[in-house]
């Protein structure tokens, strides 16, 4: 018998608004719990160690990696990111679903390890919107924006690996969060217009923007 999924894999282009969607999901649906990743990135203003990430040095990250502490890990734009196994174990004991907000490389690793997940990719309607959102964040250097956009174009090709792709239109974060929960529990969708029906075709269209 297959077990009920206990992981929500949530990926999306950097700058697409994953954090806002995730905040809506976590504050409105107690069945989901976050997983705090380890990262070697420099904290952004307002980010808190132990809340947004556990910020650590490369040496400390590599030591944890050697010990096998991570379910998955990746190097993204020059920094390490990893999901500690302990986060999932803790949530599972409490009967809660762990949300893994991770990029495509880490997501692929998790998909190869287990079947107990629902996978969702958050996209936007075109790349101009993504660039505008990255610039609007005003925390990224030009170099970081360039790297994140280049990474997004590569990630685009991996969308067909996900079970669902949602478009995070401006001001629809709460609706997107509700849709994620409904997809996870196989419930009727309140906002079916947010779901991409043909992922291959969507990739083609987006790649031309
Ligand atoms: P940011 O630097 O913008 O916070 O995150 C960059 C990317 O790394 C985002 O796509 C985010 O989802 C992803 N990410 C954050 N934590 C992890 C993790 O533990 N593992 C993986 N594979 N990706 C992560």
PDB file of C-alpha atoms in Angstrom, residues 8-12 118-122 162-166 179-181 183-184:
ATOM      1  CA  UNK A   8       4.905  19.058  -0.294  1.00  0.00           C
ATOM      2  CA  UNK A   9       7.650  19.928  -2.754  1.00  0.00           C
ATOM      3  CA  UNK A  10       7.220  23.580  -3.607  1.00  0.00           C
ATOM      4  CA  UNK A  11       9.587  25.016  -6.191  1.00  0.00           C
ATOM      5  CA  UNK A  12       9.435  28.169  -8.229  1.00  0.00           C
ATOM      6  CA  UNK A 118       2.960  16.199  -4.049  1.00  0.00           C
ATOM      7  CA  UNK A 119       5.094  18.458  -6.242  1.00  0.00           C
ATOM      8  CA  UNK A 120       4.124  21.948  -7.299  1.00  0.00           C
ATOM      9  CA  UNK A 121       6.041  24.535  -9.315  1.00  0.00           C
ATOM     10  CA  UNK A 122       5.174  28.226  -9.026  1.00  0.00           C
ATOM     11  CA  UNK A 162       6.314  18.470 -11.469  1.00  0.00           C
ATOM     12  CA  UNK A 163       2.795  17.148 -10.960  1.00  0.00           C
ATOM     13  CA  UNK A 164       1.326  20.659 -10.981  1.00  0.00           C
ATOM     14  CA  UNK A 165       2.360  24.099 -12.229  1.00  0.00           C
ATOM     15  CA  UNK A 166       0.573  27.175 -10.869  1.00  0.00           C
ATOM     16  CA  UNK A 179      -5.060  25.942  -4.546  1.00  0.00           C
ATOM     17  CA  UNK A 180      -1.888  24.266  -3.253  1.00  0.00           C
ATOM     18  CA  UNK A 181      -3.776  22.884  -0.267  1.00  0.00           C
ATOM     19  CA  UNK A 183      -4.300  19.997  -4.914  1.00  0.00           C
ATOM     20  CA  UNK A 184      -2.483  18.288  -2.038  1.00  0.00           C
TER      21      UNK A 184
END
